[in-house]
Coordinates of C-alpha atoms in Angstrom, one line a residue:
Chain A
X8 CA -4.8 18.5 -34.5
X9 CA -7.2 21.2 -35.7
X10 CA -10.1 22.4 -33.6
X11 CA -13.4 20.7 -34.0
X12 CA -16.1 23.1 -35.2
X13 CA -19.0 20.7 -35.2
X14 CA -19.5 17.4 -33.5
X15 CA -22.4 15.0 -33.9
X16 CA -22.8 12.8 -30.8
X17 CA -24.8 9.6 -31.1
X18 CA -27.3 11.2 -33.6
X19 CA -30.2 9.0 -34.7
X20 CA -33.3 10.0 -36.6
X21 CA -36.5 8.2 -37.1
X22 CA -39.3 9.3 -39.5
X23 CA -42.6 7.6 -38.9
X24 CA -41.0 4.4 -37.7
X25 CA -38.3 4.4 -40.5
X26 CA -34.9 4.6 -39.1
X27 CA -33.0 7.0 -41.4
X28 CA -29.9 7.5 -39.2
X29 CA -28.6 5.0 -36.7
X30 CA -26.0 6.3 -34.3
X31 CA -23.9 8.8 -36.2
X32 CA -20.8 10.0 -34.5
X33 CA -18.7 12.5 -36.4
X34 CA -16.6 15.6 -35.9
X35 CA -15.8 18.2 -38.4
X36 CA -12.5 20.2 -38.2
X37 CA -12.3 23.9 -38.7
X38 CA -11.7 25.0 -42.3
X39 CA -11.9 21.5 -43.8
X40 CA -13.9 20.5 -46.8
X41 CA -15.9 17.5 -45.7
X42 CA -18.1 15.5 -48.0
X43 CA -21.0 13.2 -46.9
X44 CA -21.0 10.6 -49.7
X45 CA -23.5 7.8 -50.3
X46 CA -26.3 6.5 -52.4
X47 CA -29.7 8.1 -52.2
X48 CA -31.5 7.2 -49.0
X49 CA -28.3 6.7 -47.0
X50 CA -29.1 9.6 -44.6
X51 CA -26.5 12.1 -45.9
X52 CA -29.1 14.9 -46.5
X53 CA -30.8 14.2 -43.2
X54 CA -27.4 14.6 -41.5
X55 CA -26.9 17.9 -43.2
X56 CA -30.4 19.1 -42.3
X57 CA -29.7 18.2 -38.7
X58 CA -26.6 20.4 -38.7
X59 CA -28.6 23.2 -40.4
X60 CA -31.3 22.9 -37.8
X61 CA -34.1 22.0 -40.2
X62 CA -34.5 18.6 -38.6
X63 CA -34.4 17.6 -35.0
X64 CA -32.5 14.4 -34.2
X65 CA -34.5 11.7 -32.4
X66 CA -31.6 11.1 -30.1
X67 CA -28.1 12.6 -29.7
X68 CA -26.6 16.0 -29.7
X69 CA -25.1 18.6 -32.1
X70 CA -22.2 20.5 -30.7
X71 CA -20.9 23.7 -32.2
X72 CA -17.5 24.7 -30.9
X73 CA -18.3 22.5 -27.9
X74 CA -21.7 24.1 -27.2
X75 CA -24.9 22.1 -27.5
X76 CA -27.0 23.7 -30.3
X77 CA -29.4 20.7 -30.8
X78 CA -32.5 22.7 -30.1
X79 CA -31.4 26.0 -31.6
X80 CA -33.5 27.1 -34.6
X81 CA -31.8 27.6 -38.0
X82 CA -32.0 31.4 -37.8
X83 CA -29.8 31.4 -34.7
X84 CA -27.1 29.2 -36.1
X85 CA -23.9 30.5 -37.6
X86 CA -24.4 28.2 -40.5
X87 CA -25.7 28.9 -44.0
X88 CA -27.0 26.5 -46.6
X89 CA -26.9 26.2 -50.3
X90 CA -30.0 24.2 -51.2
X91 CA -30.4 21.5 -53.9
X92 CA -32.8 23.4 -56.1
X93 CA -31.2 26.8 -55.2
X94 CA -34.3 28.1 -53.4
X95 CA -33.8 31.6 -54.7
X96 CA -36.6 34.2 -54.0
X97 CA -38.0 34.8 -57.4
X98 CA -39.9 38.0 -56.3
X99 CA -36.6 39.6 -55.5
X100 CA -33.7 40.8 -57.7
X101 CA -30.3 39.2 -57.6
X102 CA -29.1 42.0 -55.3
X103 CA -32.1 41.7 -52.9
X104 CA -31.6 38.0 -52.8
X105 CA -28.0 38.3 -51.7
X106 CA -28.8 41.2 -49.3
X107 CA -31.6 39.2 -47.6
X108 CA -29.5 38.0 -44.7
X109 CA -27.6 41.3 -44.4
X110 CA -30.9 43.3 -44.1
X111 CA -32.0 41.1 -41.3
X112 CA -28.7 41.9 -39.5
X113 CA -29.7 45.6 -40.0
X114 CA -26.4 46.6 -41.7
X115 CA -26.4 50.0 -43.2
X116 CA -27.2 50.4 -46.9
X117 CA -23.6 51.3 -48.1
X118 CA -22.1 48.3 -46.3
X119 CA -24.8 46.0 -47.8
X120 CA -24.1 47.3 -51.3
X121 CA -20.4 46.8 -50.9
X122 CA -20.8 43.2 -49.5
X123 CA -23.2 42.3 -52.3
X124 CA -20.7 43.5 -54.9
X125 CA -17.9 41.5 -53.3
X126 CA -20.0 38.4 -53.1
X127 CA -21.0 38.7 -56.8
X128 CA -17.3 39.2 -57.6
X129 CA -16.5 36.0 -55.7
X130 CA -18.8 34.0 -57.8
X131 CA -17.8 35.7 -61.1
X132 CA -21.1 37.5 -61.7
X133 CA -20.1 41.1 -61.3
X134 CA -22.8 43.6 -62.5
X135 CA -25.7 41.2 -62.1
X136 CA -27.3 43.2 -59.2
X137 CA -30.4 44.2 -60.9
X138 CA -31.2 41.1 -62.9
X139 CA -34.2 39.1 -62.1
X140 CA -33.5 35.6 -60.8
X141 CA -35.7 34.0 -63.4
X142 CA -33.6 35.4 -66.2
X143 CA -30.5 33.5 -65.1
X144 CA -29.3 30.1 -66.3
X145 CA -29.1 27.2 -63.9
X146 CA -25.4 27.6 -63.4
X147 CA -25.8 31.3 -62.7
X148 CA -28.7 30.7 -60.2
X149 CA -26.4 28.3 -58.4
X150 CA -23.7 30.9 -58.1
X151 CA -26.3 33.4 -56.7
X152 CA -27.4 30.8 -54.2
X153 CA -23.7 30.4 -53.1
X154 CA -23.2 34.1 -53.0
X155 CA -26.4 34.6 -50.9
X156 CA -25.1 32.1 -48.3
X157 CA -21.4 33.2 -48.3
X158 CA -22.2 36.9 -48.0
X159 CA -23.3 36.3 -44.4
X160 CA -19.8 35.1 -43.6
X161 CA -20.9 31.8 -41.9
X162 CA -18.5 29.7 -40.0
X163 CA -19.8 26.7 -41.8
X164 CA -21.3 26.4 -45.3
X165 CA -23.6 23.5 -45.9
X166 CA -24.1 22.4 -49.5
X167 CA -26.8 19.9 -50.4
X168 CA -26.0 18.4 -53.8
X169 CA -25.6 21.9 -55.2
X170 CA -24.3 20.8 -58.6
X171 CA -26.8 18.0 -59.2
X172 CA -28.8 19.9 -61.8
X173 CA -25.9 21.1 -63.8
X174 CA -24.4 19.5 -66.9
X175 CA -21.0 17.8 -66.7
X176 CA -18.7 20.5 -68.0
X177 CA -20.3 23.2 -65.8
X178 CA -20.2 20.8 -62.8
X179 CA -16.5 20.3 -63.2
X180 CA -15.9 24.0 -63.5
X181 CA -18.0 24.7 -60.4
X182 CA -16.1 22.0 -58.4
X183 CA -12.8 23.8 -59.0
X184 CA -14.4 27.1 -58.1
X185 CA -16.0 25.8 -54.9
X186 CA -12.7 24.5 -53.8
X187 CA -11.1 27.9 -54.6
X188 CA -13.7 29.8 -52.6
X189 CA -13.3 27.5 -49.7
X190 CA -9.6 28.0 -49.6
X191 CA -9.8 31.7 -50.2
X192 CA -12.4 32.3 -47.5
X193 CA -11.2 29.7 -45.0
X194 CA -14.7 28.5 -44.3
X195 CA -15.6 25.0 -43.3
X196 CA -17.6 23.3 -46.1
X197 CA -19.9 20.4 -45.5
X198 CA -20.9 19.0 -48.8
X199 CA -23.5 16.3 -49.6
X200 CA -23.3 14.3 -52.9
X201 CA -23.8 10.9 -54.3
X202 CA -21.2 11.5 -57.0
X203 CA -17.9 9.8 -55.9
X204 CA -15.8 11.7 -58.4
X205 CA -17.1 15.0 -57.1
X206 CA -16.2 13.9 -53.6
X207 CA -12.7 12.7 -54.5
X208 CA -12.0 16.0 -56.4
X209 CA -12.9 18.5 -53.7
X210 CA -12.8 17.0 -50.3
X211 CA -10.2 17.0 -47.5
X212 CA -12.3 14.4 -45.7
X213 CA -14.9 12.0 -47.1
X214 CA -17.5 10.3 -45.0
X215 CA -19.0 7.4 -46.8
X216 CA -22.6 6.5 -45.6
X217 CA -25.0 3.7 -46.3
X218 CA -28.3 2.8 -44.7
X219 CA -27.9 5.5 -42.0
X220 CA -24.5 4.3 -40.9
X221 CA -21.0 5.7 -41.5
X222 CA -19.0 3.2 -43.4
X223 CA -15.7 4.9 -43.5
X224 CA -14.1 8.3 -42.8
X225 CA -10.9 9.3 -44.4
X226 CA -9.0 11.4 -46.9
X227 CA -9.9 10.8 -50.6
X228 CA -6.6 8.8 -51.0
X229 CA -7.4 6.6 -48.0
X230 CA -10.9 5.9 -49.1
X231 CA -9.9 5.1 -52.7
X232 CA -6.8 3.1 -51.9
X233 CA -7.8 1.4 -48.6
X234 CA -11.6 1.0 -48.7
X235 CA -12.7 -0.5 -45.4
X236 CA -15.3 -2.8 -46.9
X237 CA -16.7 -4.1 -50.2
X238 CA -19.5 -1.5 -50.2
X239 CA -17.0 1.4 -50.0
X240 CA -14.8 -0.2 -52.6
X241 CA -17.6 -0.7 -55.0
X242 CA -19.1 2.8 -54.4
X243 CA -15.8 4.6 -54.8
X244 CA -14.9 3.7 -58.3
X245 CA -15.5 0.4 -60.0
X246 CA -14.1 -2.8 -58.4
X247 CA -13.9 -6.5 -58.9
X248 CA -15.2 -8.0 -55.7
X249 CA -14.3 -11.7 -55.5
X250 CA -15.1 -14.2 -52.7
X251 CA -11.9 -15.6 -51.3
X252 CA -10.4 -17.5 -48.4
X253 CA -7.5 -16.2 -46.3
X254 CA -5.0 -19.0 -46.1
X255 CA -2.7 -17.2 -43.6
X256 CA -1.2 -13.8 -43.2
X257 CA -0.2 -12.4 -46.6
X258 CA -1.6 -15.4 -48.5
X259 CA -5.1 -15.5 -50.0
X260 CA -6.9 -17.9 -52.2
X261 CA -9.4 -16.9 -54.8
X262 CA -10.4 -18.3 -58.2
X263 CA -8.9 -21.5 -57.0
X264 CA -5.4 -19.9 -57.1
X265 CA -3.1 -18.8 -54.2
X266 CA -2.0 -15.1 -54.4
X267 CA 0.5 -13.2 -52.3
X268 CA -1.0 -10.2 -50.7
X269 CA 0.0 -7.6 -48.0
X270 CA -2.9 -8.0 -45.5
X271 CA -2.6 -9.6 -42.1
X272 CA -4.6 -10.2 -39.0
X273 CA -7.4 -12.4 -40.5
X274 CA -8.2 -15.8 -39.2
X275 CA -6.9 -18.9 -40.9
X276 CA -9.3 -20.0 -43.6
X277 CA -11.5 -17.0 -42.9
X278 CA -13.8 -16.2 -45.9
X279 CA -13.1 -12.7 -47.1
X280 CA -14.0 -10.3 -50.0
X281 CA -11.1 -9.7 -52.3
X282 CA -11.2 -6.2 -54.0
X283 CA -9.2 -5.5 -57.1
X284 CA -9.4 -2.2 -59.0
X285 CA -9.9 -2.6 -62.8
X286 CA -6.7 -0.6 -63.5
X287 CA -4.7 -3.0 -61.3
X288 CA -5.6 -6.1 -63.4
X289 CA -2.4 -6.8 -65.4
X290 CA -3.1 -8.4 -68.8
X291 CA -0.7 -10.6 -70.7
X292 CA -1.2 -11.7 -74.3
X293 CA 0.4 -15.2 -73.5
X294 CA -0.1 -17.6 -70.6
X295 CA 2.5 -16.0 -68.3
X296 CA -0.2 -14.6 -65.9
X297 CA -1.6 -16.5 -63.0
X298 CA -5.2 -16.9 -64.3
X299 CA -6.1 -17.9 -67.8
X300 CA -9.1 -16.2 -69.5
X301 CA -10.8 -15.0 -72.7
X302 CA -11.6 -11.4 -73.5
X303 CA -15.4 -11.3 -73.5
X304 CA -16.0 -7.7 -74.5
X305 CA -14.0 -4.5 -75.3
X306 CA -15.3 -0.9 -74.8
X307 CA -13.4 2.2 -75.7
X308 CA -13.6 4.7 -72.8
X309 CA -11.4 7.5 -74.0
X310 CA -8.3 7.3 -71.9
X311 CA -8.4 3.5 -71.7
X312 CA -10.2 0.4 -72.9
X313 CA -12.5 -1.4 -70.6
X314 CA -12.4 -5.2 -71.1
X315 CA -14.3 -8.0 -69.5
X316 CA -12.0 -11.0 -69.0
X317 CA -13.8 -14.3 -68.2
X318 CA -11.8 -16.8 -66.2
X319 CA -13.1 -20.2 -65.1
X320 CA -14.7 -18.8 -62.0
X321 CA -15.0 -15.0 -62.3
X322 CA -15.4 -12.3 -64.9
X323 CA -12.9 -9.5 -64.2
X324 CA -13.4 -5.9 -65.3
X325 CA -10.0 -4.6 -66.5
X326 CA -8.8 -1.2 -67.6
X327 CA -5.8 -0.9 -69.9
X328 CA -4.4 1.6 -72.4
X329 CA -3.6 -1.4 -74.7
X330 CA -6.5 -3.2 -76.5
X331 CA -6.7 -6.9 -76.4
X332 CA -9.1 -8.1 -79.1
X333 CA -12.4 -9.7 -78.3
X334 CA -12.3 -13.5 -77.9
X335 CA -8.5 -13.6 -77.7
X336 CA -6.9 -15.8 -75.1
X337 CA -5.1 -13.8 -72.4
X338 CA -3.8 -14.3 -68.8
X339 CA -4.0 -11.9 -65.9
X340 CA -2.1 -11.2 -62.7
X341 CA -2.4 -8.8 -59.8
X342 CA 0.5 -7.4 -57.8
X343 CA 0.4 -8.2 -54.1
X344 CA -0.2 -4.6 -52.9
X345 CA -3.1 -4.2 -55.3
X346 CA -5.0 -7.0 -53.7
X347 CA -7.3 -5.6 -51.0
X348 CA -8.7 -8.0 -48.5
X349 CA -11.9 -7.1 -46.7
X350 CA -14.0 -8.7 -44.0
X351 CA -17.1 -10.3 -45.5
X352 CA -20.0 -7.8 -45.5
X353 CA -22.5 -8.8 -42.8
X354 CA -25.6 -8.5 -45.1
Chain B
X18 CA -63.6 23.7 -95.4
X19 CA -67.2 22.8 -95.0
X20 CA -66.6 21.2 -91.7
X21 CA -64.8 24.4 -90.6
X22 CA -67.6 26.6 -91.7
X23 CA -70.1 24.4 -89.8
X24 CA -68.0 24.7 -86.7
X25 CA -68.0 28.4 -86.9
X26 CA -71.7 28.7 -87.6
X27 CA -72.4 26.4 -84.6
X28 CA -70.2 28.5 -82.4
X29 CA -71.8 31.7 -83.6
X30 CA -75.3 30.3 -82.8
X31 CA -74.2 29.3 -79.3
X32 CA -72.8 32.8 -78.6
X33 CA -75.8 34.4 -80.1
X34 CA -78.0 32.4 -77.9
X35 CA -75.9 33.2 -74.9
X36 CA -75.4 36.9 -75.5
X37 CA -78.5 38.0 -77.4
X38 CA -80.5 38.8 -74.3
X39 CA -77.7 40.9 -72.8
X40 CA -77.2 42.7 -76.1
X41 CA -80.9 43.6 -76.2
X42 CA -80.6 44.8 -72.7
X43 CA -77.6 47.0 -73.4
X44 CA -79.2 48.4 -76.6
X45 CA -82.4 49.3 -74.8
X46 CA -80.6 50.9 -71.9
X47 CA -79.8 53.7 -74.4
X48 CA -83.4 53.8 -75.8
X49 CA -85.1 57.2 -75.5
X50 CA -88.4 55.8 -74.5
X51 CA -89.9 53.5 -71.8
X52 CA -90.9 51.1 -74.6
X53 CA -89.1 47.8 -74.7
X54 CA -90.0 47.1 -78.3
X55 CA -89.5 50.4 -80.2
X56 CA -86.3 52.2 -80.7
X57 CA -86.9 55.9 -80.2
X58 CA -83.3 57.3 -80.5
X59 CA -80.2 57.3 -78.3
X60 CA -80.1 58.8 -74.8
X61 CA -78.1 58.6 -71.6
X62 CA -81.2 59.7 -69.6
X63 CA -81.6 56.4 -67.8
X64 CA -78.0 56.4 -66.7
X65 CA -78.3 59.9 -65.3
X66 CA -81.6 59.1 -63.5
X67 CA -80.0 56.0 -62.2
X68 CA -77.3 57.9 -60.3
X69 CA -79.9 60.3 -58.9
X70 CA -82.1 57.6 -57.5
X71 CA -81.5 57.4 -53.7
X72 CA -82.6 53.7 -53.5
X73 CA -80.1 52.7 -56.1
X74 CA -77.3 54.8 -54.7
X75 CA -77.8 53.2 -51.3
X76 CA -77.8 49.7 -52.9
X77 CA -74.6 50.6 -54.8
X78 CA -73.0 51.6 -51.5
X79 CA -74.0 48.4 -49.8
X80 CA -72.9 46.3 -52.8
X81 CA -69.5 47.8 -52.9
X82 CA -69.1 47.9 -49.1
X83 CA -70.0 44.2 -48.8
X84 CA -67.9 43.2 -51.8
X85 CA -64.8 45.0 -50.5
X86 CA -65.2 43.8 -46.9
X87 CA -66.2 40.2 -47.7
X88 CA -63.4 39.8 -50.3
X89 CA -60.8 41.3 -48.0
X90 CA -61.8 39.1 -45.0
X91 CA -62.4 36.0 -47.2
X92 CA -58.9 36.5 -48.7
X93 CA -57.2 36.7 -45.3
X94 CA -59.1 33.7 -43.9
X95 CA -58.8 31.7 -47.1
X96 CA -55.1 32.3 -47.5
X97 CA -54.3 31.2 -44.0
X98 CA -56.6 28.1 -44.5
X99 CA -54.8 27.3 -47.7
X100 CA -51.4 27.4 -46.0
X101 CA -52.8 25.1 -43.3
X102 CA -54.3 22.7 -45.8
X103 CA -51.1 22.6 -47.8
X104 CA -49.1 21.4 -44.8
X105 CA -51.5 18.4 -44.2
X106 CA -50.6 14.9 -45.4
X107 CA -52.3 13.4 -48.4
X108 CA -55.5 11.9 -47.1
X109 CA -56.2 14.8 -44.8
X110 CA -55.7 17.2 -47.6
X111 CA -58.0 15.3 -49.9
X112 CA -60.7 15.2 -47.2
X113 CA -60.5 18.9 -46.5
X114 CA -60.4 19.8 -50.2
X115 CA -63.6 17.8 -50.8
X116 CA -65.3 19.4 -47.9
X117 CA -64.2 22.7 -49.4
X118 CA -65.8 21.8 -52.7
X119 CA -69.2 21.2 -51.2
X120 CA -70.2 24.9 -50.7
X121 CA -69.1 25.6 -54.2
X122 CA -71.2 22.9 -55.7
X123 CA -74.1 23.4 -53.3
X124 CA -77.1 25.3 -54.9
X125 CA -77.1 28.9 -53.8
X126 CA -80.6 28.6 -52.6
X127 CA -79.6 25.9 -50.2
X128 CA -76.6 27.9 -48.9
X129 CA -78.8 31.0 -48.6
X130 CA -81.7 29.4 -46.8
X131 CA -79.4 27.4 -44.4
X132 CA -77.4 30.5 -43.5
X133 CA -80.7 32.3 -42.8
X134 CA -81.9 29.5 -40.6
X135 CA -78.6 29.5 -38.8
X136 CA -78.7 33.3 -38.2
X137 CA -82.3 33.1 -36.9
X138 CA -81.4 30.1 -34.7
X139 CA -78.5 32.1 -33.3
X140 CA -80.8 35.1 -32.8
X141 CA -78.6 37.3 -35.0
X142 CA -80.8 40.1 -36.5
X143 CA -80.7 39.9 -40.3
X144 CA -79.2 42.9 -42.0
X145 CA -75.8 44.3 -43.1
X146 CA -73.7 42.1 -40.9
X147 CA -75.5 38.8 -41.7
X148 CA -75.2 39.6 -45.4
X149 CA -71.5 40.3 -45.0
X150 CA -71.0 37.0 -43.0
X151 CA -72.9 35.1 -45.7
X152 CA -70.7 36.6 -48.5
X153 CA -67.5 35.8 -46.5
X154 CA -68.7 32.3 -46.1
X155 CA -69.3 31.6 -49.8
X156 CA -66.1 33.4 -50.9
X157 CA -63.6 31.5 -48.7
X158 CA -63.6 28.2 -50.7
X159 CA -62.8 30.2 -53.9
X160 CA -59.9 31.9 -52.3
X161 CA -58.6 28.6 -51.0
X162 CA -58.8 27.1 -54.5
X163 CA -56.9 30.1 -56.0
X164 CA -54.1 30.1 -53.4
X165 CA -53.5 26.3 -53.1
X166 CA -51.9 25.9 -56.6
X167 CA -49.4 28.6 -55.9
X168 CA -48.4 26.9 -52.7
X169 CA -48.0 23.7 -54.6
X170 CA -45.6 25.3 -57.0
X171 CA -43.6 26.9 -54.2
X172 CA -40.1 25.4 -53.8
X173 CA -40.4 23.7 -50.5
X174 CA -37.0 24.9 -49.5
X175 CA -37.8 28.7 -49.8
X176 CA -39.1 28.9 -46.3
X177 CA -36.1 27.0 -45.0
X178 CA -33.7 29.2 -47.0
X179 CA -35.2 32.3 -45.4
X180 CA -34.8 30.8 -41.9
X181 CA -31.3 29.8 -42.9
X182 CA -30.5 33.4 -43.7
X183 CA -31.6 34.5 -40.2
X184 CA -35.3 35.2 -40.7
X185 CA -37.6 34.4 -37.9
X186 CA -40.7 32.3 -39.0
X187 CA -42.9 35.4 -39.0
X188 CA -40.4 37.4 -41.1
X189 CA -40.0 34.5 -43.5
X190 CA -43.8 34.3 -43.9
X191 CA -44.3 38.0 -44.7
X192 CA -41.1 38.5 -46.7
X193 CA -40.9 35.3 -48.7
X194 CA -43.9 33.1 -48.6
X195 CA -46.5 35.8 -49.0
X196 CA -44.8 37.6 -51.9
X197 CA -44.3 34.3 -53.7
X198 CA -47.9 33.3 -53.5
X199 CA -49.3 36.8 -54.0
X200 CA -50.5 36.2 -57.6
X201 CA -52.8 33.5 -56.3
X202 CA -54.0 35.7 -53.4
X203 CA -54.8 38.6 -55.8
X204 CA -56.7 36.3 -58.1
X205 CA -58.7 34.9 -55.2
X206 CA -59.5 38.4 -54.0
X207 CA -60.7 39.5 -57.4
X208 CA -62.8 36.4 -57.8
X209 CA -64.3 36.9 -54.3
X210 CA -65.1 40.5 -55.1
X211 CA -66.8 39.5 -58.4
X212 CA -68.9 36.8 -56.8
X213 CA -70.0 39.1 -54.1
X214 CA -71.1 41.8 -56.6
X215 CA -72.8 39.1 -58.6
X216 CA -74.7 37.4 -55.8
X217 CA -78.5 37.6 -55.5
X218 CA -79.9 34.4 -54.0
X219 CA -77.8 34.2 -50.9
X220 CA -78.0 37.9 -50.2
X221 CA -81.8 37.9 -50.7
X222 CA -82.3 35.4 -47.8
X223 CA -79.8 37.0 -45.4
X224 CA -80.7 40.6 -45.2
X225 CA -83.6 42.8 -44.0
X226 CA -85.6 45.2 -46.1
X227 CA -83.5 48.2 -45.2
X228 CA -80.3 46.8 -46.5
X229 CA -80.3 45.7 -50.1
X230 CA -77.6 45.3 -52.7
X231 CA -78.0 46.1 -56.4
X232 CA -79.2 42.7 -57.5
X233 CA -82.0 42.6 -54.8
X234 CA -82.9 46.2 -55.8
X235 CA -83.2 45.2 -59.5
X236 CA -85.3 42.3 -58.5
X237 CA -87.8 44.4 -56.4
X238 CA -87.9 47.1 -59.1
X239 CA -88.7 44.5 -61.7
X240 CA -91.6 43.3 -59.8
X241 CA -93.3 46.6 -60.0
X242 CA -92.8 46.9 -63.7
X243 CA -89.7 47.1 -65.8
X244 CA -88.2 50.5 -65.7
X245 CA -85.4 51.3 -68.3
X246 CA -83.2 52.3 -65.3
X247 CA -83.0 48.6 -64.7
X248 CA -81.5 48.1 -68.1
X249 CA -78.9 50.8 -67.4
X250 CA -78.1 49.3 -64.0
X251 CA -77.9 45.8 -65.4
X252 CA -75.6 47.0 -68.2
X253 CA -73.3 48.6 -65.7
X254 CA -73.2 45.5 -63.5
X255 CA -72.7 43.2 -66.5
X256 CA -69.8 45.3 -67.7
X257 CA -68.2 45.5 -64.2
X258 CA -68.4 41.7 -63.8
X259 CA -67.1 41.2 -67.3
X260 CA -64.1 43.4 -66.8
X261 CA -63.3 41.7 -63.4
X262 CA -63.6 38.2 -64.9
X263 CA -61.4 39.3 -67.8
X264 CA -58.7 40.4 -65.3
X265 CA -59.0 37.2 -63.4
X266 CA -58.7 35.1 -66.6
X267 CA -55.8 37.0 -68.0
X268 CA -54.0 36.7 -64.7
X269 CA -54.6 32.9 -64.6
X270 CA -53.5 32.3 -68.2
X271 CA -50.5 34.4 -67.7
X272 CA -49.5 32.3 -64.7
X273 CA -50.0 29.1 -66.7
X274 CA -47.8 30.5 -69.4
X275 CA -45.1 31.5 -67.0
X276 CA -45.3 28.0 -65.4
X277 CA -44.8 26.5 -68.9
X278 CA -41.9 28.7 -69.6
X279 CA -40.0 27.6 -66.5

C-alpha cells in the first residue's frame, strides 16, 4: 500500500448557510492521478481549494504527509495549482511568469534560466521565453500555466478544470500529455473535472461527487463497470435505469419479466434500480429475445448506431454496430453479468 | 447627401461656438498691443513678460506643487479605497459607489464653501495645506472611478496564483495586483493632476491671500483690467490641460480596444 500524501478528515464547508461539502473523508496516495468528478455545484472545486489553502474548511482537518496543514496559508504549502482560466500574469513575459515562484525562492539567475528552459521543454514550448502572454493561444497559455506550476517541483499538482476552455481535439492531446508529464515527473496530480471521459482517460483513481458528498471512489474500471448507485451509473456514461424488484439472490424482475443476474445480498422483493449500459443491450431481428419492442429512433454516432427501443414498459437506449431500421419489430436481451443491481437512491 | 452636409454644418457651428472664445484668446496672446480689438502684429512679448512676473511665477510654483502632491496622495488613497470597495459585496459596493459620486456631481462652489467652513471650524489656518487637502479631497473619487474598472477586469485567480507560487500577500499585491491595474492608476493620476491644475472655485475658498494658484491669479489680475499677459497665461493653461486630457483619452480608448481584442 502506497504512502498517503494528503488526507482529508471529516471536511465540511458552509458558505453563508449553504452546505457545499458535507463530511468528506478522502486520502490521496503518493504519485497517483486522482480525479474529483461530478456535476457543477457538487463541491469538487471547493475540495481542491481547501487542499490548495485558498479556502478554510468549516470543520475537519487537512493532513499533508500526516501533518496537520489546515491553517497553513497557500504560500507555505508544497502544492501548486493550475487554475481554470490559467491566471497568467499578463504584465510579465512567458519566462518571467514561469520564473515567478523560483525568484521568490531566491535561486540564482543561471539556475532559474535553466529550470525555465526545461519547464518549457516539458510542455513543448521551447523558445517561447520572451513572448508576451497575450500573444499566445488558449492551448499555449494553458501549457505555460502548467509549466509555471510544475517548475516549482511541487509534491502535489492541483488542476481545476484546466482543459475546460479548449476545443475537443486540443483537449484530447492535452489529456495524453498531462498523463505523460505526471508519469515522467512522478508527481501526485489532483484533477477536477465534470467531464467523465476525461476522468476515465487519465485517472488512477476517480472520486465521484454529488451535492457535497462522495458517491464512489475507485479505479476507472471499477467506476464504469461497478457503479455503486444509479447516479454514478448515469453520470459515468449513458445508462438505462429501470425500476425493478429483487426476487431473490441472482434473480430480478423488471419490465414484468424475470431476469437472471449475478447480484446477491438484497432483501426478498426489495425494490431496486436496474442499470444496463446501452452497449450491453442485445438486439435480435426476430422474437428470440426476452422483451419485445419497436425501434423508435435511429441515430448514427460514428462507431455505432444509437437506437431507442420501446418495450411495453420502458424505452431502452441501445448501442449497436448493426442498424435496425426505424419502426421495425425487434426483441432484446441482456446477459446476467451485464445487469447491475443498485439500491434505490434515497432521494 | 444634403442630410450629411447639414450634419457637418451643425457640428461645425457647435465647435465654433465652443472654441471661438479660446481661439480669440490665443490669437490675441500674440498681439503686439494692449488692445483687445486691433491686431498690431505678432509678438512673444507677453509670454516673456509672463515668465518675468514674480506673482505669476509664484502662482505657477503653487499650482504645480499642489497638482503634483494632491494627485500623488489622491492616487495612493484612491487606489487603496478602490481595492477595498472592489472586495465588498454587491449592495455595499453600490452604496459606497453612490456616495463616491456625490462629490463629483456636487457643485464646486458647495464643495469649496463647505470645505472652508470645515477648516475654519477645525481652526486650521487657510493656506497652502488647506488648499492641498481640498484638492486631495475632490481628486479621490476620480481616482477610484479610474481604478475600479481595472480591478473588475482582473482575473480573480491572479492573486491566488501568486500566493500559490509562494508569494506572501504583500509581495503578491506589489508584484501582481499593482502592475495589472497600473494603467487605471496612471489614468487616475493624470486626471487628478489635470483637475487640480484646472480648479478655481474650490481653491479660491480654501486658501489665504499669500498662496494663490494660476487660476486665482488670473481672476485677480482680470479684476484690475485685462492685461495681455492673462491671454498668454490662459493659452498656456489651456494647452496644458488639452494635452493632459488627450493623453487620458488616448489611454482610455486604447484600453477599451485592448479589452475588445481579448
